[in-house]
Short mmCIF file of C-alpha atoms in Angstrom, two decimals:
data_model
loop_
_atom_site.label_atom_id
_atom_site.label_comp_id
_atom_site.label_asym_id
_atom_site.label_seq_id
_atom_site.Cartn_x
_atom_site.Cartn_y
_atom_site.Cartn_z
CA MET V 1 -71.17 22.31 61.12
CA THR V 2 -70.52 26.04 61.31
CA ARG V 3 -67.29 27.48 59.92
CA ARG V 4 -66.10 28.02 63.48
CA ASP V 5 -66.68 24.38 64.37
CA MET V 6 -65.00 23.21 61.16
CA LEU V 7 -61.97 25.34 62.05
CA LEU V 8 -61.91 23.87 65.56
CA ALA V 9 -62.14 20.33 64.13
CA ALA V 10 -59.21 21.09 61.83
CA VAL V 11 -57.23 22.45 64.81
CA VAL V 12 -57.85 19.24 66.79
CA ALA V 13 -56.85 17.04 63.84
CA THR V 14 -53.68 19.12 63.46
CA LEU V 15 -52.84 18.77 67.15
CA TRP V 16 -53.33 15.00 67.00
CA GLY V 17 -51.42 14.62 63.73
CA PHE V 18 -48.42 16.68 64.86
CA ASN V 19 -48.43 14.59 68.04
CA PHE V 20 -46.60 11.72 66.32
CA VAL V 21 -43.68 13.91 65.27
CA VAL V 22 -43.48 15.47 68.74
CA ILE V 23 -43.32 11.99 70.32
CA ASP V 24 -40.45 10.99 68.03
CA TRP V 25 -38.68 14.31 68.58
CA GLY V 26 -38.92 14.20 72.37
CA MET V 27 -38.17 10.53 72.96
CA ALA V 28 -34.49 10.58 71.96
CA GLY V 29 -32.57 8.90 74.76
CA ILE V 30 -35.74 8.17 76.77
CA PRO V 31 -37.02 4.56 77.09
CA PRO V 32 -40.45 4.46 75.40
CA LEU V 33 -42.36 2.72 78.20
CA PHE V 34 -40.85 5.08 80.77
CA PHE V 35 -41.89 8.00 78.54
CA VAL V 36 -45.46 6.63 78.46
CA ALA V 37 -45.48 6.47 82.27
CA VAL V 38 -44.42 10.11 82.49
CA ARG V 39 -46.99 11.26 79.93
CA PHE V 40 -49.95 9.61 81.62
CA GLY V 41 -48.72 10.61 85.05
CA VAL V 42 -49.12 14.21 83.87
CA VAL V 43 -52.55 13.50 82.34
CA ALA V 44 -53.69 11.82 85.56
CA LEU V 45 -53.10 15.06 87.47
CA ALA V 46 -56.16 16.48 85.71
CA ALA V 47 -58.33 14.05 87.73
CA ILE V 48 -58.13 16.67 90.48
CA ILE V 49 -60.47 18.96 88.51
CA VAL V 50 -62.13 16.68 85.91
CA PRO V 51 -65.25 14.91 87.27
CA ARG V 52 -65.12 11.12 87.53
CA PRO V 53 -66.90 9.38 84.64
CA LEU V 54 -70.20 7.68 85.37
CA ALA V 55 -68.73 4.26 84.69
CA SER V 56 -67.70 1.29 86.79
CA TRP V 57 -64.10 0.96 87.87
CA LYS V 58 -63.97 -2.19 85.73
CA THR V 59 -64.64 -0.03 82.68
CA VAL V 60 -62.14 2.64 83.75
CA VAL V 61 -59.43 0.02 84.31
CA GLY V 62 -60.22 -1.76 81.03
CA VAL V 63 -60.00 1.48 79.03
CA GLY V 64 -56.81 2.41 80.87
CA LEU V 65 -55.14 -0.92 80.12
CA PHE V 66 -56.11 -1.16 76.45
CA MET V 67 -56.77 2.36 75.13
CA CYS V 68 -54.00 4.05 77.13
CA LEU V 69 -51.30 1.63 78.29
CA GLY V 70 -51.60 -0.91 75.48
CA GLN V 71 -52.07 1.55 72.63
CA PHE V 72 -49.40 4.06 73.60
CA GLY V 73 -46.92 1.60 75.08
CA LEU V 74 -46.87 -0.30 71.79
CA LEU V 75 -46.98 2.89 69.69
CA TYR V 76 -44.08 4.56 71.51
CA THR V 77 -42.05 1.35 71.30
CA SER V 78 -42.71 1.03 67.55
CA ILE V 79 -41.54 4.63 66.97
CA ALA V 80 -38.48 4.03 69.17
CA LEU V 81 -37.65 1.00 66.99
CA GLY V 82 -37.58 3.19 63.88
CA LEU V 83 -41.12 3.40 62.52
CA GLN V 84 -41.63 6.79 60.88
CA PRO V 85 -44.21 8.95 62.69
CA GLY V 86 -46.21 9.48 59.49
CA ILE V 87 -46.44 5.74 58.79
CA ALA V 88 -47.30 5.12 62.46
CA ALA V 89 -50.18 7.59 62.20
CA LEU V 90 -51.47 5.81 59.11
CA LEU V 91 -51.18 2.30 60.54
CA LEU V 92 -52.87 3.35 63.78
CA GLN V 93 -55.99 4.19 61.75
CA ALA V 94 -56.41 0.43 61.39
CA GLN V 95 -58.18 0.70 64.75
CA VAL V 96 -61.32 1.73 62.88
CA VAL V 97 -61.61 -1.49 60.90
CA LEU V 98 -60.39 -3.53 63.88
CA THR V 99 -63.04 -1.96 66.13
CA ILE V 100 -65.74 -3.14 63.74
CA VAL V 101 -64.28 -6.66 63.75
CA VAL V 102 -63.83 -6.79 67.55
CA ALA V 103 -67.37 -5.46 68.10
CA ALA V 104 -68.74 -8.10 65.74
CA LEU V 105 -66.91 -10.87 67.62
CA ALA V 106 -67.34 -9.64 71.20
CA LEU V 107 -70.74 -7.94 71.05
CA ARG V 108 -72.32 -9.93 68.20
CA GLU V 109 -72.96 -6.66 66.37
CA ARG V 110 -73.39 -7.07 62.64
CA PRO V 111 -71.54 -4.44 60.60
CA SER V 112 -73.35 -2.48 57.95
CA ARG V 113 -72.57 -2.99 54.26
CA LEU V 114 -70.45 0.17 54.16
CA GLN V 115 -68.54 -0.88 57.26
CA THR V 116 -67.84 -4.30 55.75
CA ILE V 117 -66.53 -2.68 52.58
CA GLY V 118 -64.45 -0.31 54.69
CA VAL V 119 -62.89 -3.24 56.56
CA LEU V 120 -61.98 -4.97 53.30
CA VAL V 121 -60.53 -1.83 51.73
CA GLY V 122 -58.60 -0.98 54.89
CA THR V 123 -57.18 -4.51 55.06
CA ILE V 124 -55.98 -4.22 51.47
CA GLY V 125 -54.30 -0.93 52.36
CA LEU V 126 -52.51 -2.55 55.31
CA GLY V 127 -51.34 -5.34 53.04
CA VAL V 128 -49.91 -2.84 50.56
CA VAL V 129 -48.05 -0.99 53.34
CA ALA V 130 -46.63 -4.27 54.65
CA PHE V 131 -45.64 -5.40 51.14
CA GLY V 132 -43.96 -2.11 50.30
CA ARG V 133 -42.39 -1.54 53.69
CA GLY V 134 -39.13 0.33 53.31
CA GLY V 135 -35.86 -0.50 55.02
CA ASP V 136 -36.44 2.28 57.55
CA ALA V 137 -39.56 0.56 58.89
CA PRO V 138 -38.54 -2.63 60.75
CA ALA V 139 -41.05 -5.47 60.57
CA LEU V 140 -41.29 -5.65 64.38
CA ALA V 141 -42.09 -1.93 64.56
CA VAL V 142 -44.90 -2.35 62.03
CA VAL V 143 -46.32 -5.32 63.95
CA LEU V 144 -46.20 -3.43 67.25
CA CYS V 145 -48.01 -0.45 65.71
CA LEU V 146 -50.75 -2.74 64.41
CA LEU V 147 -51.00 -4.33 67.85
CA ALA V 148 -51.36 -0.79 69.23
CA ALA V 149 -54.29 -0.30 66.85
CA LEU V 150 -55.79 -3.60 68.04
CA SER V 151 -55.40 -2.57 71.68
CA TRP V 152 -57.12 0.75 70.89
CA SER V 153 -59.98 -1.10 69.19
CA ILE V 154 -60.52 -3.29 72.25
CA GLY V 155 -60.58 -0.13 74.38
CA ASN V 156 -63.17 1.32 71.98
CA VAL V 157 -65.45 -1.68 72.50
CA ILE V 158 -65.06 -1.50 76.29
CA SER V 159 -65.90 2.21 76.15
CA ARG V 160 -68.87 1.46 73.86
CA GLN V 161 -70.30 -1.01 76.37
CA ALA V 162 -70.13 1.68 79.06
CA GLY V 163 -72.21 4.11 76.98
CA VAL V 164 -72.17 7.83 77.87
CA VAL V 165 -69.81 8.00 80.81
CA ALA V 166 -69.57 11.63 81.92
CA PRO V 167 -71.67 13.79 84.25
CA ALA V 168 -71.51 16.61 81.68
CA LYS V 169 -72.11 15.62 78.09
CA ARG V 170 -69.33 17.66 76.61
CA LEU V 171 -66.71 16.07 78.90
CA GLY V 172 -67.50 12.66 77.40
CA ALA V 173 -64.32 10.83 76.47
CA LEU V 174 -62.17 13.45 78.23
CA SER V 175 -63.50 12.39 81.62
CA LEU V 176 -62.94 8.71 80.88
CA THR V 177 -59.49 9.37 79.39
CA VAL V 178 -58.29 11.38 82.39
CA TRP V 179 -59.49 8.89 84.99
CA SER V 180 -58.32 5.84 83.03
CA SER V 181 -54.88 7.49 82.93
CA LEU V 182 -54.61 6.74 86.65
CA VAL V 183 -54.21 3.08 85.66
CA VAL V 184 -51.16 3.66 83.43
CA PRO V 185 -48.09 5.07 85.29
CA LEU V 186 -47.31 2.22 87.71
CA PRO V 187 -47.81 -0.67 85.22
CA ALA V 188 -45.84 1.28 82.59
CA LEU V 189 -43.00 1.81 85.05
CA GLY V 190 -43.09 -1.88 85.98
CA LEU V 191 -42.95 -2.94 82.33
CA SER V 192 -40.17 -0.43 81.71
CA ALA V 193 -38.13 -1.88 84.58
CA LEU V 194 -38.78 -5.44 83.35
CA ILE V 195 -38.23 -4.90 79.62
CA GLU V 196 -36.01 -1.84 79.33
CA GLY V 197 -34.16 -2.32 82.62
CA PRO V 198 -33.40 -0.12 85.64
CA ASP V 199 -30.24 1.19 83.98
CA ALA V 200 -32.23 2.44 80.98
CA ILE V 201 -34.70 4.18 83.30
CA ALA V 202 -31.84 5.84 85.20
CA ALA V 203 -30.31 6.97 81.90
CA GLY V 204 -33.72 8.23 80.76
CA ILE V 205 -34.13 10.30 83.93
CA ALA V 206 -30.66 11.78 83.43
CA ALA V 207 -31.49 12.58 79.79
CA PHE V 208 -34.87 14.13 80.59
CA GLY V 209 -34.07 17.62 79.37
CA TRP V 210 -36.14 20.37 77.82
CA ARG V 211 -37.10 18.36 74.70
CA PRO V 212 -38.79 15.49 76.59
CA ILE V 213 -40.43 18.06 78.87
CA VAL V 214 -41.87 20.02 75.92
CA SER V 215 -42.95 16.78 74.25
CA THR V 216 -44.72 15.62 77.42
CA LEU V 217 -46.47 18.95 77.90
CA TYR V 218 -47.63 18.86 74.28
CA THR V 219 -48.88 15.26 74.28
CA ALA V 220 -50.45 15.41 77.74
CA GLY V 221 -51.65 19.01 77.72
CA LEU V 222 -52.51 20.07 74.18
CA CYS V 223 -53.28 16.68 72.61
CA THR V 224 -55.09 14.96 75.45
CA LEU V 225 -56.66 17.63 77.62
CA VAL V 226 -57.20 20.52 75.19
CA GLY V 227 -57.79 18.27 72.17
CA TYR V 228 -60.40 16.10 73.87
CA ALA V 229 -62.12 19.09 75.46
CA ILE V 230 -62.59 20.72 72.04
CA PHE V 231 -63.51 17.45 70.33
CA ASN V 232 -66.20 16.59 72.86
CA ALA V 233 -67.60 20.12 72.69
CA LEU V 234 -67.90 19.62 68.92
CA LEU V 235 -69.68 16.30 69.43
CA ALA V 236 -72.08 18.02 71.82
CA ARG V 237 -73.06 20.55 69.12
CA ASN V 238 -72.92 18.42 65.96
CA ARG V 239 -73.71 14.95 64.67
CA SER V 240 -70.81 12.55 65.19
CA ALA V 241 -70.92 11.70 61.47
CA SER V 242 -70.04 15.35 60.78
CA VAL V 243 -67.23 15.53 63.34
CA VAL V 244 -65.45 12.15 63.27
CA PRO V 245 -64.29 12.26 59.60
CA TRP V 246 -62.16 15.30 60.42
CA VAL V 247 -59.91 12.93 62.42
CA LEU V 248 -58.74 11.53 59.08
CA LEU V 249 -56.71 14.73 58.65
CA ALA V 250 -54.44 13.60 61.51
CA PRO V 251 -52.33 11.10 59.52
CA VAL V 252 -52.06 13.64 56.68
CA VAL V 253 -50.68 16.21 59.13
CA ALA V 254 -48.38 13.58 60.65
CA MET V 255 -46.93 12.59 57.28
CA ALA V 256 -46.51 16.19 56.13
CA SER V 257 -44.83 17.12 59.43
CA ALA V 258 -42.49 14.13 59.22
CA VAL V 259 -41.46 15.14 55.69
CA LEU V 260 -40.97 18.84 56.47
CA LEU V 261 -39.37 18.60 59.91
CA LEU V 262 -37.67 15.18 59.96
CA GLY V 263 -37.01 14.58 56.27
CA GLN V 264 -38.79 11.22 56.49
CA VAL V 265 -40.35 10.59 53.10
CA PRO V 266 -42.49 7.41 52.77
CA ASN V 267 -41.88 5.26 49.72
CA LEU V 268 -44.43 4.90 46.92
CA TRP V 269 -46.00 1.68 48.24
CA GLU V 270 -46.28 3.02 51.78
CA THR V 271 -48.01 6.12 50.44
CA ILE V 272 -50.42 4.17 48.22
CA GLY V 273 -51.21 1.66 50.96
CA GLY V 274 -51.73 4.43 53.47
CA LEU V 275 -54.14 6.24 51.16
CA VAL V 276 -56.07 3.01 50.58
CA LEU V 277 -56.22 2.42 54.35
CA VAL V 278 -57.52 5.94 54.98
CA GLY V 279 -60.04 5.38 52.19
CA GLY V 280 -61.28 2.29 53.97
CA VAL V 281 -61.54 4.23 57.22
CA PHE V 282 -63.52 6.95 55.45
CA ILE V 283 -65.92 4.37 53.97
CA ALA V 284 -66.38 2.71 57.38
CA ASN V 285 -67.16 6.11 58.92
CA ALA V 286 -69.52 7.21 56.15
CA PRO V 287 -73.12 7.68 57.33
CA GLY V 288 -75.55 5.27 55.76
CA ARG V 289 -78.98 3.81 56.19
CA ARG V 290 -79.11 0.99 58.67
CA ARG V 291 -81.59 -1.76 58.25
CA ALA V 292 -83.90 -2.47 61.11
CA ASP V 293 -83.03 -5.94 62.34
CA ARG V 294 -82.64 -7.91 65.52
CA SER V 295 -79.03 -6.91 66.02
CA ALA V 296 -77.94 -4.19 68.46
CA PRO V 297 -76.99 -0.79 67.03
CA LEU V 298 -73.39 -0.71 65.88
CA PRO V 299 -70.99 1.60 67.72
CA GLU V 300 -69.40 4.59 66.12
CA PRO V 301 -66.27 3.22 64.38
CA VAL V 302 -64.06 5.82 66.07
CA SER V 303 -65.15 6.41 69.66
CA THR V 304 -62.01 7.98 71.03
CA PRO V 305 -59.46 9.34 68.59
CA SER V 306 -55.78 9.15 69.36
CA GLY V 307 -54.35 12.13 71.12
#
Protein backbone atom coordinates (compact mmCIF):
# COMPACT_ATOMS: atom_id res chain seq x y z
CA MET A 1 0.00 0.00 0.00
CA THR A 2 1.12 3.55 -0.70
CA ARG A 3 1.47 6.04 2.15
CA ARG A 4 -1.67 7.76 0.92
CA ASP A 5 -3.66 4.53 1.04
CA MET A 6 -2.29 3.69 4.48
CA LEU A 7 -3.40 7.12 5.70
CA LEU A 8 -6.86 6.58 4.21
CA ALA A 9 -7.08 3.14 5.87
CA ALA A 10 -6.17 4.72 9.21
CA VAL A 11 -8.83 7.41 8.67
CA VAL A 12 -11.49 4.75 8.02
CA ALA A 13 -10.47 2.75 11.10
CA THR A 14 -10.64 5.96 13.15
CA LEU A 15 -14.12 6.78 11.83
CA TRP A 16 -15.35 3.28 12.65
CA GLY A 17 -13.70 3.21 16.07
CA PHE A 18 -15.02 6.61 17.15
CA ASN A 19 -18.44 5.44 15.97
CA PHE A 20 -19.03 3.49 19.20
CA VAL A 21 -18.51 6.54 21.40
CA VAL A 22 -20.74 8.66 19.14
CA ILE A 23 -23.53 6.06 19.41
CA ASP A 24 -23.33 6.10 23.21
CA TRP A 25 -23.13 9.90 23.30
CA GLY A 26 -26.12 10.44 21.01
CA MET A 27 -28.44 7.75 22.34
CA ALA A 28 -29.18 9.33 25.73
CA GLY A 29 -32.95 9.34 26.14
CA ILE A 30 -33.52 7.61 22.78
CA PRO A 31 -34.75 3.97 22.68
CA PRO A 32 -31.97 1.94 20.99
CA LEU A 33 -34.14 0.10 18.46
CA PHE A 34 -35.86 3.34 17.48
CA PHE A 35 -32.40 4.92 17.08
CA VAL A 36 -31.40 2.05 14.77
CA ALA A 37 -34.52 2.65 12.65
CA VAL A 38 -33.63 6.33 12.28
CA ARG A 39 -29.99 5.59 11.39
CA PHE A 40 -30.79 3.12 8.64
CA GLY A 41 -33.65 5.24 7.38
CA VAL A 42 -31.03 7.91 6.66
CA VAL A 43 -28.64 5.38 5.08
CA ALA A 44 -31.44 4.03 2.88
CA LEU A 45 -31.88 7.47 1.31
CA ALA A 46 -28.58 6.91 -0.48
CA ALA A 47 -30.29 4.20 -2.58
CA ILE A 48 -31.49 7.09 -4.74
CA ILE A 49 -27.96 7.56 -6.11
CA VAL A 50 -26.12 4.31 -5.27
CA PRO A 51 -26.62 1.58 -7.92
CA ARG A 52 -28.46 -1.56 -6.85
CA PRO A 53 -26.12 -4.47 -6.10
CA LEU A 54 -26.01 -7.34 -8.55
CA ALA A 55 -27.51 -9.72 -6.03
CA SER A 56 -30.87 -11.37 -5.54
CA TRP A 57 -33.41 -9.75 -3.26
CA LYS A 58 -33.06 -12.81 -1.03
CA THR A 59 -29.42 -11.88 -0.47
CA VAL A 60 -30.23 -8.19 0.08
CA VAL A 61 -32.93 -9.06 2.62
CA GLY A 62 -30.69 -11.61 4.38
CA VAL A 63 -27.83 -9.12 4.72
CA GLY A 64 -30.27 -6.45 5.89
CA LEU A 65 -31.77 -8.68 8.57
CA PHE A 66 -28.51 -10.06 9.95
CA MET A 67 -25.70 -7.61 9.15
CA CYS A 68 -27.77 -4.46 9.67
CA LEU A 69 -30.87 -5.03 11.82
CA GLY A 70 -29.54 -7.91 13.91
CA GLN A 71 -26.03 -6.58 14.42
CA PHE A 72 -26.88 -2.97 15.20
CA GLY A 73 -30.16 -3.63 17.02
CA LEU A 74 -28.33 -5.89 19.46
CA LEU A 75 -25.27 -3.62 19.61
CA TYR A 76 -27.26 -0.45 20.34
CA THR A 77 -29.28 -2.30 22.98
CA SER A 78 -26.13 -3.62 24.67
CA ILE A 79 -24.66 -0.10 24.83
CA ALA A 80 -27.97 1.27 26.15
CA LEU A 81 -27.84 -1.38 28.90
CA GLY A 82 -24.46 -0.07 30.05
CA LEU A 83 -21.78 -1.83 28.02
CA GLN A 84 -18.82 0.52 27.55
CA PRO A 85 -18.29 1.52 23.90
CA GLY A 86 -14.65 0.40 24.00
CA ILE A 87 -15.55 -3.06 25.31
CA ALA A 88 -18.38 -3.27 22.77
CA ALA A 89 -15.93 -2.56 19.96
CA LEU A 90 -13.64 -5.31 21.22
CA LEU A 91 -16.38 -7.90 21.68
CA LEU A 92 -17.82 -7.16 18.25
CA GLN A 93 -14.51 -8.31 16.72
CA ALA A 94 -15.61 -11.81 17.71
CA GLN A 95 -17.45 -11.75 14.37
CA VAL A 96 -14.18 -12.71 12.70
CA VAL A 97 -13.82 -16.01 14.53
CA LEU A 98 -17.58 -16.59 14.40
CA THR A 99 -17.61 -16.05 10.63
CA ILE A 100 -15.03 -18.81 10.23
CA VAL A 101 -17.13 -21.15 12.39
CA VAL A 102 -20.43 -20.30 10.63
CA ALA A 103 -18.81 -20.71 7.21
CA ALA A 104 -17.44 -24.09 8.25
CA LEU A 105 -20.87 -25.24 9.42
CA ALA A 106 -23.06 -23.68 6.72
CA LEU A 107 -20.78 -23.85 3.68
CA ARG A 108 -18.66 -26.87 4.63
CA GLU A 109 -15.55 -24.72 4.20
CA ARG A 110 -12.54 -26.01 6.09
CA PRO A 111 -10.59 -23.28 7.89
CA SER A 112 -6.87 -22.97 7.40
CA ARG A 113 -4.45 -23.77 10.22
CA LEU A 114 -3.95 -20.07 10.99
CA GLN A 115 -7.70 -19.46 11.04
CA THR A 116 -8.20 -22.38 13.43
CA ILE A 117 -5.53 -20.99 15.74
CA GLY A 118 -7.13 -17.55 15.48
CA VAL A 119 -10.52 -18.96 16.49
CA LEU A 120 -9.01 -20.67 19.53
CA VAL A 121 -7.04 -17.60 20.61
CA GLY A 122 -10.05 -15.34 20.08
CA THR A 123 -12.26 -17.67 22.12
CA ILE A 124 -9.77 -17.56 24.98
CA GLY A 125 -9.82 -13.76 24.81
CA LEU A 126 -13.63 -13.74 25.02
CA GLY A 127 -13.47 -16.03 28.02
CA VAL A 128 -11.03 -13.70 29.78
CA VAL A 129 -13.28 -10.68 29.11
CA ALA A 130 -16.31 -12.58 30.44
CA PHE A 131 -14.38 -13.77 33.51
CA GLY A 132 -13.05 -10.31 34.31
CA ARG A 133 -16.20 -8.42 33.45
CA GLY A 134 -16.50 -5.36 35.64
CA GLY A 135 -19.61 -4.19 37.45
CA ASP A 136 -20.24 -1.57 34.77
CA ALA A 137 -20.70 -4.25 32.11
CA PRO A 138 -23.97 -6.15 32.79
CA ALA A 139 -23.94 -9.81 31.78
CA LEU A 140 -26.98 -9.32 29.52
CA ALA A 141 -25.23 -6.47 27.70
CA VAL A 142 -22.17 -8.66 27.07
CA VAL A 143 -24.36 -11.50 25.77
CA LEU A 144 -26.27 -9.16 23.45
CA CYS A 145 -23.03 -7.76 22.04
CA LEU A 146 -21.76 -11.27 21.32
CA LEU A 147 -25.09 -12.07 19.67
CA ALA A 148 -24.56 -8.93 17.57
CA ALA A 149 -21.20 -10.36 16.50
CA LEU A 150 -22.90 -13.68 15.64
CA SER A 151 -25.57 -11.88 13.60
CA TRP A 152 -22.81 -10.00 11.73
CA SER A 153 -21.00 -13.26 11.02
CA ILE A 154 -24.15 -14.80 9.53
CA GLY A 155 -24.52 -11.69 7.36
CA ASN A 156 -20.89 -12.14 6.27
CA VAL A 157 -21.59 -15.68 5.10
CA ILE A 158 -24.72 -14.60 3.23
CA SER A 159 -22.70 -11.84 1.56
CA ARG A 160 -19.92 -14.33 0.77
CA GLN A 161 -22.36 -16.63 -1.02
CA ALA A 162 -23.47 -13.71 -3.19
CA GLY A 163 -19.90 -13.01 -4.35
CA VAL A 164 -19.08 -9.62 -5.91
CA VAL A 165 -22.38 -7.78 -5.79
CA ALA A 166 -21.85 -4.32 -7.29
CA PRO A 167 -21.94 -2.99 -10.86
CA ALA A 168 -18.76 -1.01 -10.13
CA LYS A 169 -16.03 -2.85 -8.29
CA ARG A 170 -15.18 -0.08 -5.91
CA LEU A 171 -18.79 0.25 -4.70
CA GLY A 172 -18.68 -3.35 -3.46
CA ALA A 173 -20.03 -3.62 0.06
CA LEU A 174 -21.27 0.00 -0.03
CA SER A 175 -23.87 -0.87 -2.66
CA LEU A 176 -25.05 -3.92 -0.72
CA THR A 177 -25.05 -2.02 2.59
CA VAL A 178 -27.13 0.87 1.23
CA TRP A 179 -29.74 -1.33 -0.41
CA SER A 180 -29.94 -3.78 2.49
CA SER A 181 -30.63 -0.77 4.72
CA LEU A 182 -34.05 -0.55 3.06
CA VAL A 183 -34.95 -3.70 5.00
CA VAL A 184 -34.21 -2.21 8.44
CA PRO A 185 -36.42 0.81 9.35
CA LEU A 186 -39.89 -0.79 9.44
CA PRO A 187 -38.88 -4.00 11.30
CA ALA A 188 -36.79 -1.91 13.73
CA LEU A 189 -39.75 0.36 14.39
CA GLY A 190 -42.00 -2.67 14.88
CA LEU A 191 -39.56 -4.23 17.35
CA SER A 192 -39.20 -0.89 19.11
CA ALA A 193 -42.98 -0.61 19.50
CA LEU A 194 -43.20 -4.22 20.74
CA ILE A 195 -40.21 -4.23 23.10
CA GLU A 196 -39.64 -0.61 24.08
CA GLY A 197 -43.27 0.50 23.80
CA PRO A 198 -45.10 3.34 22.05
CA ASP A 199 -44.56 5.63 25.04
CA ALA A 200 -40.78 5.17 24.81
CA ILE A 201 -40.88 5.96 21.09
CA ALA A 202 -42.92 9.11 21.75
CA ALA A 203 -40.45 10.15 24.45
CA GLY A 204 -37.56 9.41 22.08
CA ILE A 205 -39.07 11.62 19.38
CA ALA A 206 -39.52 14.43 21.90
CA ALA A 207 -35.91 14.01 23.07
CA PHE A 208 -34.48 13.90 19.55
CA GLY A 209 -32.38 17.04 19.83
CA TRP A 210 -29.10 18.12 18.29
CA ARG A 211 -27.03 15.33 19.89
CA PRO A 212 -29.03 12.44 18.36
CA ILE A 213 -29.10 14.32 15.05
CA VAL A 214 -25.30 14.76 15.02
CA SER A 215 -24.84 11.13 16.08
CA THR A 216 -27.12 9.92 13.27
CA LEU A 217 -25.38 12.05 10.67
CA TYR A 218 -22.01 10.72 11.83
CA THR A 219 -22.99 7.03 11.92
CA ALA A 220 -25.04 7.10 8.73
CA GLY A 221 -23.01 9.63 6.75
CA LEU A 222 -19.36 9.44 7.75
CA CYS A 223 -19.18 5.85 9.04
CA THR A 224 -21.41 4.08 6.56
CA LEU A 225 -21.38 6.07 3.33
CA VAL A 226 -17.99 7.82 3.43
CA GLY A 227 -16.25 5.00 5.33
CA TYR A 228 -17.42 2.25 3.00
CA ALA A 229 -16.71 4.32 -0.11
CA ILE A 230 -13.08 4.83 0.98
CA PHE A 231 -12.69 1.24 2.18
CA ASN A 232 -13.94 -0.26 -1.07
CA ALA A 233 -11.73 2.08 -3.09
CA LEU A 234 -8.78 0.77 -1.05
CA LEU A 235 -9.83 -2.83 -1.75
CA ALA A 236 -10.01 -2.01 -5.45
CA ARG A 237 -6.37 -0.82 -5.44
CA ASN A 238 -4.77 -3.22 -2.93
CA ARG A 239 -4.86 -6.83 -1.79
CA SER A 240 -7.50 -7.42 0.87
CA ALA A 241 -4.82 -8.94 3.12
CA SER A 242 -3.12 -5.52 3.12
CA VAL A 243 -6.29 -3.54 3.79
CA VAL A 244 -8.40 -5.62 6.21
CA PRO A 245 -5.89 -5.71 9.14
CA TRP A 246 -6.20 -1.93 9.42
CA VAL A 247 -9.74 -2.51 10.74
CA LEU A 248 -8.14 -3.82 13.93
CA LEU A 249 -7.32 -0.20 14.80
CA ALA A 250 -11.06 0.47 15.28
CA PRO A 251 -11.39 -1.08 18.77
CA VAL A 252 -8.17 0.67 19.82
CA VAL A 253 -9.65 4.01 18.76
CA ALA A 254 -12.94 3.14 20.46
CA MET A 255 -11.27 2.30 23.77
CA ALA A 256 -9.01 5.37 23.67
CA SER A 257 -11.99 7.61 22.84
CA ALA A 258 -14.07 6.10 25.66
CA VAL A 259 -11.25 6.75 28.14
CA LEU A 260 -10.53 10.32 26.98
CA LEU A 261 -14.08 11.54 26.36
CA LEU A 262 -16.27 9.42 28.65
CA GLY A 263 -13.84 8.49 31.41
CA GLN A 264 -14.66 4.80 30.90
CA VAL A 265 -11.53 2.85 31.79
CA PRO A 266 -11.68 -0.95 31.25
CA ASN A 267 -10.39 -3.11 34.08
CA LEU A 268 -7.21 -5.18 33.78
CA TRP A 269 -8.94 -8.43 32.78
CA GLU A 270 -11.11 -6.71 30.17
CA THR A 271 -8.00 -5.12 28.68
CA ILE A 272 -6.01 -8.37 28.64
CA GLY A 273 -8.93 -10.37 27.22
CA GLY A 274 -9.57 -7.73 24.59
CA LEU A 275 -5.94 -7.76 23.49
CA VAL A 276 -5.99 -11.56 23.28
CA LEU A 277 -9.21 -11.40 21.23
CA VAL A 278 -7.69 -8.86 18.82
CA GLY A 279 -4.61 -11.08 18.61
CA GLY A 280 -6.81 -13.97 17.56
CA VAL A 281 -8.50 -11.78 14.96
CA PHE A 282 -5.10 -10.73 13.62
CA ILE A 283 -3.97 -14.37 13.36
CA ALA A 284 -7.21 -15.33 11.58
CA ASN A 285 -6.70 -12.48 9.11
CA ALA A 286 -3.01 -13.19 8.51
CA PRO A 287 -2.24 -14.25 4.93
CA GLY A 288 -0.95 -17.77 4.64
CA ARG A 289 -0.44 -20.56 2.19
CA ARG A 290 -3.56 -22.56 1.52
CA ARG A 291 -3.32 -26.17 0.65
CA ALA A 292 -4.93 -27.31 -2.54
CA ASP A 293 -7.73 -29.63 -1.53
CA ARG A 294 -11.28 -30.52 -2.44
CA SER A 295 -12.80 -27.85 -0.22
CA ALA A 296 -14.08 -24.53 -1.55
CA PRO A 297 -11.92 -21.44 -1.01
CA LEU A 298 -12.49 -19.91 2.39
CA PRO A 299 -14.02 -16.42 2.53
CA GLU A 300 -12.17 -13.41 3.78
CA PRO A 301 -12.67 -13.46 7.58
CA VAL A 302 -13.88 -9.86 7.58
CA SER A 303 -16.06 -9.16 4.55
CA THR A 304 -17.84 -6.05 5.74
CA PRO A 305 -16.39 -4.17 8.68
CA SER A 306 -18.65 -2.44 11.15
CA GLY A 307 -19.43 1.14 10.39
